[in-house]
Amino acid sequence: MLILGLLSLSLFGQNKGVEINFSAGTTMPVGRYAKETRPSVSEEFPTGAKLTQYYGYTKSRKGTSQFNLDVDYFFGKFGIGLSVGQFKHQIAGLKYDISMPVGFEGGNIGGFYYGIGPVYKAGIGKFTVDFTARTGMMKPDYTNFTGYYNGEDLPAPIPVLITEPAPESGTSLLYGSFGVRLSYPLSGKLSLFTKVDYLTGLGNKFKVADTYYLPVDYNRDQEINGFEASHFTQIDYKREEIRTLKPKMLNIGIGLTYTVGRKHAGKTFEKKHFAAKKSIKPIKREKRKILLITPENGAQFNEHKNLKNFQWKVVGKPFENPTYIIEVRELKARGRIFLARTKKNTVTAQEIFKDYKPSGQYIWRVIEQNTGESSDKETFIMTHCDVNLSIDNTEIECEGYEGENRKYKICFDVTYSSSVGDLTYNNSGSGLMVYDQNYNSLSYNLTGTNTSLQTQTGSPQSTVHYCFETTVDPSVTSIGFGLQGDDLDPSPIICQPGVSNDVDELPDCLCDECDSIRITMANINISQQTPGVYTFDGNINVNVPVYGVELQLIYYNYSANPGTCSTGVNSVETSGMFLQNGTSINNSTSIQFINESASQSANSNTHASKDIVYTSSGPLTGGIPVHLNIGLPEPLTGMDGGCCQIDYQVCFKVKVFYEDGTCKTCYTTQCFNFNNQ
């Protein structure tokens, strides 16, 4: 009988996680560890009868109980796991081939095992399959197997057979196992689960001792009576034999898997710092990449070296029936965008530009239309004159945070050579351009030795070193920059030197101050002041002196029981808002209510806001008292909490200013659950 009993707790993040699996079921001896049908003759009785001994050890292949606990840590599809399990089988002894009344007792062998090994997870439709391997140690636990002559002609039974561990047997045994777990989801959290694994002993074997007595059939009637049995104790008829044992078994379990996600009941707390560990890139659905071949990154083309084709290739798993979009963007203010579609891995420049004669600097990439997967961006230059312009030795570092924004410093070398003229930046449209991954312009400041763009001679070749600083919001994942020089040819022929570069991986920004600053909302007491208005009384505790506090009401939700007893949000000016009347921070009502007219209501006033700020002329230490009046949905007129229960959740973002006269901040998020009872 299979025993239902599996519980699996899964705690997952991105491609990593822990699974704790407890299974129970049946275990069946296999191989020579199970009962074997071929007997061997141990010794003939004095009367000619035989004593039969089996090669196997257990009585039969009948299953008995087992359980197993697995803890697996996944690094993706692969992982490593720990196992602890327990098993129990029945012991087999010797068999007398002669008629006599014999009784038996005991006869169990069991124990537990523990091991470690790899695990691999795969998916087959809705099914999930885990392949496991383990190796470790097995510890035995015996109950001796004893046979008695229990005929009624004797006052007490006489032992005739004892099977027990041999004195020289080891106390542990190396084992190995291979298994598979198969699960099928029943709902968002429940899955049906079954497992099978094969376990075998390795290396040395256990040893057991059989002690038995040979029957003496004095009257030669092929039966043993009490008188004859009493002579079994004579030393001449006692025999001892050592057998070896290597457990082999098949374990089967079936049950349910319960998956637990990351959630917090009741009050939740999340501490956040301005410390971006890495820029977040889109997760690609397939292990493949679109690589651009021609034009090469930074290549320059003129009448002596024409651009003929755009080419690319796919590395990894091919697309199914692909359609490629080729995007070429002119890198200048209000620059043109050229598009073409094809199912091939190449397109001609004529198909891209048609009758347009390109000149200047361009960025291009290839996008697969069905999946949205894109290549990296690369640049090339179309010019009608002899110009070589390049950006080299690009370096980037993060200089910290300004509020929630990151500040980066980028340094690079510009190398220029030309037989036409010098590189200058005097005309409209010339200069340094800085942009994000969506080509939105970013503001910047040139720093260091060159705080303005320098004229560079074309002959001989010249190099200038530049640095600029730019501040970006959290949505920016890459920074690009380019130089556009003046037209070197006064004729209608355009000859504008240009070059660009992209920094697709922004470095870590660590904010040591926020790593050491602890912000909590402590001893918050929530009470109803008037219908629809709740007061939050307590303290904001910060472990360092601060110079201001900003509170944002970032989320609120409610549910009424019964659902029709509240009309919900009946005033955008009060519901989910800080109310000025009665609200104070640090026992002061001198609070700035930010953007109070965001509701766009004609009745907008200065009495409510989702964002309030308090600043101090000196440092604030210890607990900062807060008395916050919050407008929330209320029961219908004439109803109270006794007949209209409303459950609320309100979340605040608490930001503190930790330097006087600056915008350097750290923040945390705090949520509260309560009701109107």
XYZ file of C-alpha atoms in Angstrom:
677
model
C 0.000 0.000 0.000
C 1.353 3.393 -0.967
C 1.179 5.973 1.822
C 0.042 9.463 0.860
C 2.232 11.991 2.577
C 4.356 14.542 0.780
C 4.765 18.165 1.683
C 7.022 20.440 -0.391
C 7.794 24.040 0.569
C 9.279 26.079 -2.327
C 10.982 29.459 -1.752
C 12.092 30.884 -5.108
C 13.728 33.991 -6.461
C 15.149 34.587 -9.867
C 16.423 31.200 -11.086
C 17.354 30.256 -7.521
C 15.419 28.636 -4.720
C 15.065 26.033 -1.986
C 12.697 23.041 -2.015
C 11.988 21.025 1.128
C 10.291 17.716 0.233
C 8.930 15.222 2.770
C 7.642 11.961 1.296
C 6.267 8.748 2.730
C 5.360 5.555 0.966
C 6.511 1.988 0.476
C 9.938 0.354 0.190
C 10.480 -2.974 -1.564
C 13.637 -5.129 -1.310
C 15.156 -5.996 -4.684
C 17.925 -8.237 -6.019
C 19.631 -10.773 -3.745
C 18.653 -8.604 -0.784
C 15.109 -9.861 -1.372
C 14.076 -13.494 -0.920
C 15.730 -15.751 -3.510
C 13.985 -18.857 -4.812
C 17.153 -21.000 -5.109
C 17.960 -22.639 -1.715
C 21.304 -24.087 -0.736
C 21.820 -27.099 1.545
C 23.472 -26.059 4.783
C 23.623 -29.460 6.509
C 21.705 -32.716 6.609
C 19.993 -33.797 9.811
C 21.143 -37.030 11.455
C 17.894 -38.540 10.200
C 18.533 -37.462 6.595
C 16.288 -34.396 6.647
C 17.689 -31.085 5.399
C 18.184 -27.593 6.835
C 17.460 -25.010 4.095
C 19.171 -21.591 3.882
C 18.191 -18.862 1.394
C 20.710 -16.681 -0.405
C 18.583 -13.613 0.293
C 18.002 -11.880 3.567
C 14.482 -10.468 3.676
C 11.441 -12.693 3.852
C 9.820 -11.463 0.638
C 9.529 -8.595 -1.806
C 6.484 -7.310 0.023
C 6.720 -3.552 0.627
C 6.871 -1.920 4.042
C 6.945 1.685 5.207
C 9.596 4.320 4.465
C 9.886 8.080 4.524
C 12.355 10.553 3.069
C 13.210 14.244 3.605
C 14.929 16.141 0.757
C 16.270 19.693 0.857
C 17.323 20.961 -2.591
C 18.931 24.300 -3.463
C 18.642 25.281 -7.140
C 21.006 27.544 -9.090
C 18.639 27.462 -12.068
C 17.832 24.075 -13.558
C 20.694 22.476 -11.629
C 20.987 22.264 -7.873
C 22.409 20.343 -4.953
C 20.402 18.432 -2.382
C 20.527 16.776 1.034
C 18.510 13.658 1.919
C 17.548 11.925 5.159
C 15.412 8.783 5.089
C 14.242 5.743 7.056
C 13.291 2.209 5.940
C 12.181 -1.113 7.479
C 12.141 -4.677 6.102
C 11.483 -8.169 7.545
C 14.354 -10.521 8.337
C 14.526 -14.034 6.879
C 16.005 -16.917 8.882
C 16.622 -20.602 8.170
C 14.001 -23.209 7.407
C 13.787 -26.720 8.908
C 12.586 -29.302 6.395
C 11.131 -31.577 9.078
C 7.834 -31.570 10.919
C 7.911 -29.797 14.262
C 5.907 -26.939 15.819
C 7.961 -23.744 15.531
C 6.981 -20.177 16.450
C 8.774 -16.939 15.492
C 9.121 -13.443 16.879
C 11.025 -10.253 16.003
C 12.597 -10.144 12.616
C 12.873 -6.536 11.474
C 15.792 -4.741 9.896
C 15.608 -1.013 9.391
C 17.591 2.133 9.860
C 18.161 5.565 8.465
C 20.409 7.074 5.814
C 21.657 10.553 4.945
C 23.408 11.772 1.807
C 24.155 14.614 -0.596
C 24.170 14.942 -4.375
C 23.064 16.857 -7.482
C 19.539 17.499 -8.774
C 18.326 18.616 -12.206
C 14.893 20.149 -12.906
C 13.151 19.878 -16.286
C 9.691 20.714 -17.602
C 7.426 18.580 -19.811
C 4.330 20.615 -20.602
C 2.636 21.255 -17.279
C 4.711 18.544 -15.589
C 7.904 19.224 -13.649
C 10.510 16.457 -13.392
C 13.393 16.389 -10.884
C 16.253 13.919 -11.421
C 18.239 13.268 -8.242
C 21.420 11.423 -7.274
C 22.703 10.940 -3.735
C 25.567 9.274 -1.903
C 26.095 9.047 1.842
C 25.971 6.752 4.878
C 23.418 4.172 6.048
C 22.998 3.244 9.745
C 21.306 -0.131 10.502
C 18.853 -0.950 13.264
C 18.053 -4.618 13.974
C 15.371 -6.578 15.793
C 16.696 -10.134 16.237
C 14.838 -12.933 14.461
C 14.182 -15.894 16.826
C 12.579 -19.313 16.188
C 11.224 -21.501 19.015
C 10.090 -25.089 19.369
C 6.713 -24.440 20.954
C 5.075 -27.842 21.100
C 2.462 -28.415 23.796
C 4.478 -31.329 25.248
C 6.997 -28.907 26.822
C 6.286 -26.412 29.636
C 8.260 -23.615 27.895
C 9.451 -22.930 24.317
C 13.030 -23.865 23.389
C 14.987 -21.511 21.030
C 16.200 -23.371 17.952
C 17.238 -20.414 15.705
C 18.586 -16.899 16.310
C 19.583 -14.419 13.571
C 21.390 -11.302 14.825
C 24.137 -8.833 13.800
C 27.569 -10.438 13.716
C 30.054 -9.004 16.260
C 32.496 -8.089 13.487
C 29.849 -6.310 11.388
C 30.323 -2.600 10.717
C 27.981 0.017 12.132
C 27.507 1.939 8.893
C 27.538 1.388 5.162
C 28.154 3.661 2.180
C 25.125 3.913 -0.143
C 24.119 5.480 -3.454
C 20.700 6.305 -4.927
C 19.123 7.558 -8.135
C 15.586 8.895 -8.328
C 12.976 10.898 -10.182
C 10.176 13.147 -8.896
C 7.202 14.024 -11.114
C 4.721 16.781 -10.190
C 1.612 18.197 -11.839
C 0.031 21.531 -10.773
C -3.504 21.362 -9.411
C -3.791 25.086 -8.641
C -1.546 28.064 -8.012
C -0.127 26.467 -4.854
C -0.942 22.740 -4.983
C 0.631 20.067 -7.195
C 0.251 16.309 -7.336
C 3.606 14.655 -6.718
C 5.041 11.158 -6.988
C 8.615 9.859 -6.663
C 10.598 6.688 -7.288
C 14.207 6.076 -6.298
C 16.559 3.097 -6.304
C 18.913 2.773 -3.306
C 21.781 0.324 -2.964
C 24.583 -0.306 -0.503
C 28.140 0.290 -1.721
C 31.522 -1.060 -0.659
C 31.531 -3.210 2.510
C 28.502 -5.260 3.509
C 26.685 -5.822 6.789
C 27.248 -9.193 8.452
C 24.662 -11.257 10.336
C 25.129 -14.424 12.409
C 22.790 -17.444 12.258
C 22.902 -19.639 15.387
C 20.809 -22.826 15.063
C 20.508 -26.394 16.368
C 20.232 -29.610 14.357
C 17.165 -31.715 15.258
C 17.731 -35.268 16.558
C 14.975 -37.598 15.431
C 15.632 -40.515 17.776
C 12.618 -42.561 16.800
C 13.104 -41.728 13.085
C 9.461 -40.865 12.506
C 10.355 -37.628 10.596
C 8.812 -35.553 13.359
C 10.341 -33.784 16.346
C 8.657 -34.044 19.742
C 9.402 -32.323 23.033
C 11.851 -34.952 24.242
C 13.847 -34.772 21.049
C 13.717 -30.954 21.008
C 15.195 -30.765 24.490
C 18.363 -32.386 23.105
C 18.917 -29.473 20.700
C 20.863 -27.761 23.465
C 23.642 -30.291 23.262
C 26.848 -28.672 22.042
C 27.345 -31.300 19.337
C 24.230 -30.120 17.556
C 24.862 -26.345 17.733
C 25.932 -24.607 14.504
C 26.952 -20.977 13.720
C 27.226 -19.332 10.294
C 28.033 -15.781 9.134
C 26.119 -14.292 6.216
C 26.703 -10.977 4.412
C 24.039 -8.466 3.523
C 23.977 -5.528 1.085
C 20.620 -3.670 1.212
C 19.005 -2.873 -2.139
C 15.554 -1.373 -2.326
C 13.049 0.513 -4.467
C 11.319 3.406 -2.669
C 8.015 4.785 -3.950
C 6.076 7.777 -2.593
C 3.095 9.814 -3.679
C 1.463 12.971 -2.325
C 0.949 16.703 -2.702
C 3.261 19.632 -3.221
C 2.402 22.918 -1.526
C 4.251 25.960 -2.834
C 4.811 28.945 -0.555
C 5.670 32.315 -2.179
C 7.196 35.337 -0.485
C 4.492 37.139 1.420
C 4.008 38.730 4.826
C 0.802 38.710 6.784
C -0.358 41.744 8.710
C 2.128 44.568 9.089
C 4.929 44.477 6.501
C 8.235 46.229 6.490
C 10.758 46.685 3.710
C 14.029 48.584 4.076
C 15.379 50.115 0.867
C 18.685 51.829 0.215
C 19.920 53.771 -2.744
C 22.282 50.976 -3.676
C 21.707 49.635 -7.174
C 23.597 46.364 -7.330
C 23.501 45.993 -11.109
C 21.610 47.466 -13.992
C 18.641 45.224 -14.757
C 18.502 43.828 -18.259
C 15.512 42.159 -19.927
C 15.454 38.403 -19.467
C 15.747 36.764 -22.850
C 13.302 33.981 -23.541
C 15.751 31.888 -25.547
C 19.470 31.185 -25.340
C 20.375 33.116 -28.466
C 21.676 36.455 -29.603
C 21.506 38.591 -32.729
C 25.043 39.644 -33.700
C 25.653 42.509 -36.138
C 28.300 41.820 -38.814
C 28.393 44.761 -41.250
C 28.767 47.655 -41.046
C 31.304 47.135 -38.253
C 30.949 49.233 -35.127
C 32.537 52.678 -35.710
C 33.139 52.091 -39.440
C 33.339 55.142 -41.751
C 32.120 55.239 -45.342
C 32.661 57.777 -48.137
C 32.728 57.860 -51.913
C 35.846 55.691 -51.879
C 34.381 53.106 -49.514
C 30.676 52.637 -50.026
C 28.260 50.972 -47.614
C 26.451 48.302 -49.626
C 24.764 45.862 -47.225
C 23.593 45.455 -43.631
C 24.280 41.890 -42.399
C 23.748 39.997 -39.125
C 23.562 36.443 -37.775
C 21.760 34.535 -34.994
C 23.876 32.646 -32.448
C 22.108 29.870 -30.505
C 18.591 28.585 -31.046
C 17.198 29.795 -34.399
C 13.998 31.836 -34.616
C 10.938 30.106 -36.040
C 9.774 31.860 -39.224
C 11.535 35.122 -38.304
C 10.778 38.630 -39.528
C 13.603 41.108 -38.923
C 13.187 44.860 -38.528
C 16.303 46.891 -39.342
C 16.317 50.267 -37.573
C 18.843 52.960 -38.581
C 18.725 56.217 -36.619
C 20.433 59.464 -37.566
C 22.290 60.683 -34.493
C 21.466 64.368 -34.326
C 18.662 66.603 -33.142
C 15.430 65.583 -34.911
C 17.385 62.939 -36.782
C 15.610 60.681 -39.246
C 14.752 57.031 -38.577
C 14.979 54.517 -41.426
C 13.230 51.120 -41.241
C 13.170 47.982 -43.376
C 11.734 44.464 -42.937
C 13.070 41.181 -44.245
C 13.021 37.457 -43.553
C 16.670 37.136 -44.592
C 19.838 37.939 -42.620
C 20.832 40.777 -44.920
C 19.358 43.909 -46.487
C 20.895 46.389 -48.918
C 21.676 49.989 -48.000
C 19.462 51.000 -50.932
C 16.463 49.292 -49.264
C 17.180 51.260 -46.079
C 17.914 54.744 -47.417
C 16.102 54.524 -50.796
C 16.676 57.858 -52.566
C 18.108 59.610 -49.504
C 21.853 60.332 -49.534
C 23.015 59.670 -45.948
C 25.636 61.829 -44.320
C 26.696 61.999 -40.708
C 26.631 59.592 -37.804
C 24.138 56.689 -37.482
C 23.130 54.036 -34.924
C 21.623 50.755 -36.106
C 20.211 47.558 -34.659
C 18.128 44.518 -35.708
C 14.900 43.428 -33.960
C 13.090 40.112 -34.468
C 9.458 41.184 -34.841
C 7.697 38.116 -33.326
C 9.734 37.876 -30.118
C 10.916 41.476 -29.690
C 14.502 40.303 -29.182
C 17.061 42.875 -30.269
C 20.742 43.079 -31.096
C 23.068 45.541 -29.391
C 23.347 49.005 -30.954
C 26.344 49.829 -33.168
C 27.397 52.988 -34.988
C 28.776 53.925 -38.386
C 29.582 57.198 -40.164
C 28.621 58.307 -43.670
C 30.851 61.116 -44.920
C 31.961 62.610 -48.212
C 35.378 63.670 -47.084
C 38.586 62.272 -45.605
C 37.876 62.178 -41.846
C 38.836 59.736 -39.100
C 37.265 60.333 -35.676
C 37.169 57.815 -32.826
C 36.336 57.518 -29.112
C 38.779 55.419 -27.073
C 39.540 54.472 -23.460
C 36.011 55.000 -22.148
C 35.684 54.775 -18.352
C 32.608 55.177 -16.140
C 32.134 55.381 -12.376
C 29.236 56.125 -10.074
C 29.679 59.142 -7.813
C 26.714 58.392 -5.569
C 23.111 59.478 -5.305
C 21.191 62.722 -5.454
C 17.846 61.802 -3.978
C 16.811 58.643 -5.823
C 18.893 59.486 -8.897
C 22.373 58.137 -9.650
C 25.265 60.388 -10.634
C 27.817 59.027 -13.113
C 31.146 60.337 -14.365
C 32.248 59.216 -17.848
C 35.750 59.923 -19.234
C 37.044 59.200 -22.753
C 39.651 60.141 -25.365
C 38.767 61.678 -28.764
C 41.271 61.002 -31.564
C 40.951 62.972 -34.840
C 42.767 63.089 -38.166
C 41.732 64.642 -41.490
C 43.290 66.176 -44.605
C 40.286 68.484 -44.994
C 40.440 70.638 -41.879
C 40.361 70.900 -38.106
C 37.612 69.574 -35.855
C 35.547 72.450 -34.407
C 32.213 72.792 -32.580
C 30.988 76.305 -33.425
C 27.928 75.815 -35.618
C 24.352 75.071 -34.549
C 23.792 71.351 -34.018
C 27.423 70.648 -33.242
C 28.723 69.533 -29.860
C 28.424 66.724 -27.327
C 25.162 64.770 -27.106
C 24.298 62.507 -24.129
C 21.238 60.207 -24.206
C 19.668 57.176 -22.503
C 18.734 53.759 -23.908
C 15.642 55.273 -25.576
C 17.632 58.178 -27.089
C 16.125 60.677 -24.682
C 18.531 63.563 -24.074
C 20.341 63.707 -20.734
C 21.760 66.863 -19.200
C 25.494 66.879 -18.417
C 28.424 68.998 -17.230
C 31.945 68.798 -18.649
C 34.462 68.464 -15.815
C 38.204 68.109 -15.373
C 40.847 69.899 -17.438
C 38.579 70.463 -20.458
C 35.291 72.055 -19.434
C 34.476 72.927 -23.059
C 34.972 71.138 -26.376
C 38.398 71.781 -27.878
C 39.488 72.379 -31.475
C 41.555 69.455 -32.760
C 44.011 69.564 -35.651
C 43.513 67.071 -38.449
C 47.152 66.950 -39.456
C 48.987 65.855 -37.474
C 46.565 63.536 -35.623
C 45.414 64.908 -32.249
C 43.834 63.473 -29.088
C 41.840 65.282 -26.350
C 40.672 63.837 -23.026
C 37.157 64.701 -21.762
C 35.058 63.918 -18.685
C 31.405 64.716 -18.084
C 28.948 64.113 -15.230
C 25.302 63.223 -15.700
C 22.526 62.396 -13.238
C 19.943 59.780 -14.248
C 16.721 58.455 -12.731
C 16.194 54.756 -11.833
C 14.671 53.951 -15.271
C 17.955 54.586 -17.108
C 19.853 51.352 -17.869
C 22.445 52.621 -20.376
C 24.110 55.922 -21.284
C 25.177 56.868 -24.803
C 27.147 59.893 -25.933
C 28.352 61.274 -29.249
C 30.302 64.161 -30.784
C 29.124 66.062 -33.865
C 31.620 68.479 -35.451
C 31.104 71.398 -37.829
C 30.815 71.011 -41.600
C 34.357 71.093 -43.002
C 33.318 71.697 -46.631
C 31.737 75.074 -47.519
C 30.282 73.583 -50.710
C 26.908 71.794 -50.852
C 28.758 68.581 -50.016
C 28.289 67.784 -46.332
C 31.453 66.845 -44.410
C 30.623 66.616 -40.704
C 32.892 64.515 -38.458
C 30.906 62.503 -35.912
C 31.346 59.574 -33.528
C 29.414 57.965 -30.651
C 29.669 55.313 -27.971
C 27.226 53.486 -25.680
C 27.758 52.285 -22.106
C 25.222 49.446 -21.901
C 26.184 48.209 -18.406
C 26.101 50.859 -15.706
C 28.333 50.090 -12.708
C 27.142 49.550 -9.152
C 26.222 52.608 -7.115
C 26.845 52.007 -3.442
C 25.588 54.386 -0.799
C 27.449 53.652 2.429
C 25.405 56.189 4.358
C 22.148 54.353 3.712
C 23.764 51.022 4.575
C 24.219 52.269 8.144
C 21.004 54.320 8.536
C 18.015 52.544 10.112
C 14.516 53.993 9.761
C 11.437 52.615 11.540
C 7.900 53.737 12.349
C 7.506 52.618 15.957
C 4.579 52.357 18.412
C 2.058 53.504 15.825
C -1.423 53.772 17.336
C -4.300 53.915 14.811
C -7.658 55.367 15.873
C -10.767 56.713 14.165
C -11.141 60.457 14.702
C -14.337 61.055 12.727
C -16.096 58.928 10.087
C -13.654 58.527 7.218
C -10.694 60.094 9.086
C -8.079 57.992 10.902
C -5.214 59.223 13.071
C -1.763 57.565 13.060
C 0.107 58.433 16.276
C 3.665 57.338 16.986
C 7.318 58.003 16.211
C 9.719 57.871 13.297
C 12.971 56.526 14.719
C 16.307 57.153 12.960
C 19.646 56.051 14.370
C 21.465 59.186 13.101
C 20.619 62.911 13.241
C 18.434 64.029 10.309
C 17.317 67.429 9.024
C 13.960 66.665 7.496
C 11.244 64.072 6.948
C 9.136 63.406 3.863
C 6.075 61.140 4.026
C 4.340 59.793 0.920
C 1.083 57.848 0.998
C 1.995 55.452 -1.807
C -0.840 52.880 -1.521
C -4.141 52.267 0.185
C -6.837 49.631 -0.229
C -10.082 48.712 1.528
C -12.796 46.048 1.527
C -16.268 46.480 3.031
C -18.482 43.743 4.536
C -21.124 43.695 3.228
C -19.694 45.142 0.037
C -22.601 47.546 -0.545
C -22.310 49.310 2.813
C -19.732 51.812 1.518
C -19.622 53.863 -1.655
C -15.817 53.788 -1.482
C -13.889 56.755 -2.860
C -16.425 59.572 -2.888
C -13.907 62.413 -2.752
C -10.521 62.458 -4.489
C -9.645 65.390 -2.236
C -9.770 63.312 0.955
C -9.646 59.562 0.265
C -6.119 58.210 0.585
C -4.718 61.655 1.440
C -2.907 63.371 4.298
C -5.312 65.951 5.760
C -3.761 69.220 6.845
C -6.166 69.765 9.712
C -4.579 68.120 12.774
C -1.511 66.670 11.023
C 1.856 67.416 12.634
C 5.472 66.194 12.442
C 7.843 66.791 15.342
C 4.891 68.510 17.087
C 4.850 71.152 14.328
C 2.070 71.945 11.852
C 4.503 73.847 9.584
C 4.368 71.147 6.945
C 4.647 71.553 3.186
C 1.819 69.821 1.297
C 3.312 68.873 -2.092
C 1.380 68.941 -5.382
C -1.967 69.046 -3.619
C -3.814 69.745 -6.894
C -2.716 66.481 -8.564
C -6.344 65.339 -8.507
C -7.206 67.958 -11.191
C -10.432 68.589 -9.333
C -12.111 71.986 -9.653
C -12.510 71.902 -5.884
C -8.775 71.451 -5.332
C -7.559 73.127 -2.165
C -4.471 73.306 0.019
C -5.803 71.043 2.742
C -4.839 67.555 1.452
C -1.903 65.877 -0.280
C -0.248 62.488 -0.835
C 3.214 63.961 -0.156
C 4.150 66.076 2.872
C 7.554 67.441 3.920
C 8.853 68.746 7.241
C 12.282 70.414 7.498
C 14.153 71.476 10.613
C 16.636 74.259 11.228
C 18.698 71.906 13.397
C 19.392 68.183 13.641
C 16.582 65.869 14.773
C 17.645 63.007 17.037
C 15.841 60.090 18.649
C 12.126 59.557 18.019
C 10.392 62.134 15.791
C 6.706 62.373 16.830
C 4.112 62.144 14.055
C 0.382 62.808 14.246
C -1.079 62.001 10.833
C -4.727 62.428 9.861
C -5.598 60.254 6.846
C -8.810 60.390 4.829
C -10.205 56.947 3.933
C -13.485 55.536 2.536
C -16.266 55.411 5.120
C -19.582 53.579 5.614
C -22.755 54.984 4.128
C -24.485 57.728 6.094
C -26.306 56.325 9.087
C -24.194 53.170 9.277
C -21.348 52.457 11.671
C -18.732 49.776 12.190
C -21.239 47.484 13.841
C -23.106 46.909 10.582
C -20.440 47.897 8.055
C -16.994 46.493 8.739
C -14.233 47.981 6.590
C -10.717 46.528 6.445
C -7.951 48.915 5.376
C -4.323 48.668 4.243
C -2.254 51.863 4.123
C 1.413 52.064 2.989
C 3.825 54.951 3.580
C 7.184 55.789 2.083
C 9.271 57.431 4.820
C 12.219 59.463 3.572
C 14.772 61.239 5.777
C 17.307 63.929 4.803
C 20.596 63.036 6.453
C 22.706 66.086 5.487
C 21.853 69.684 6.214
C 21.158 71.765 3.100
C 21.421 68.836 0.649
C 19.057 66.395 -1.020
C 20.835 63.274 0.228
C 18.142 60.903 1.455
C 17.415 57.362 2.571
C 13.960 55.817 2.774
C 11.919 52.827 3.878
C 8.405 51.552 3.196
C 5.932 50.707 5.968
C 2.434 49.184 5.636
C -0.392 48.897 8.199
C -3.510 46.700 8.257
C -6.486 47.680 10.451
C -10.288 48.032 10.444
C -13.040 50.304 11.738
C -14.107 48.022 14.613
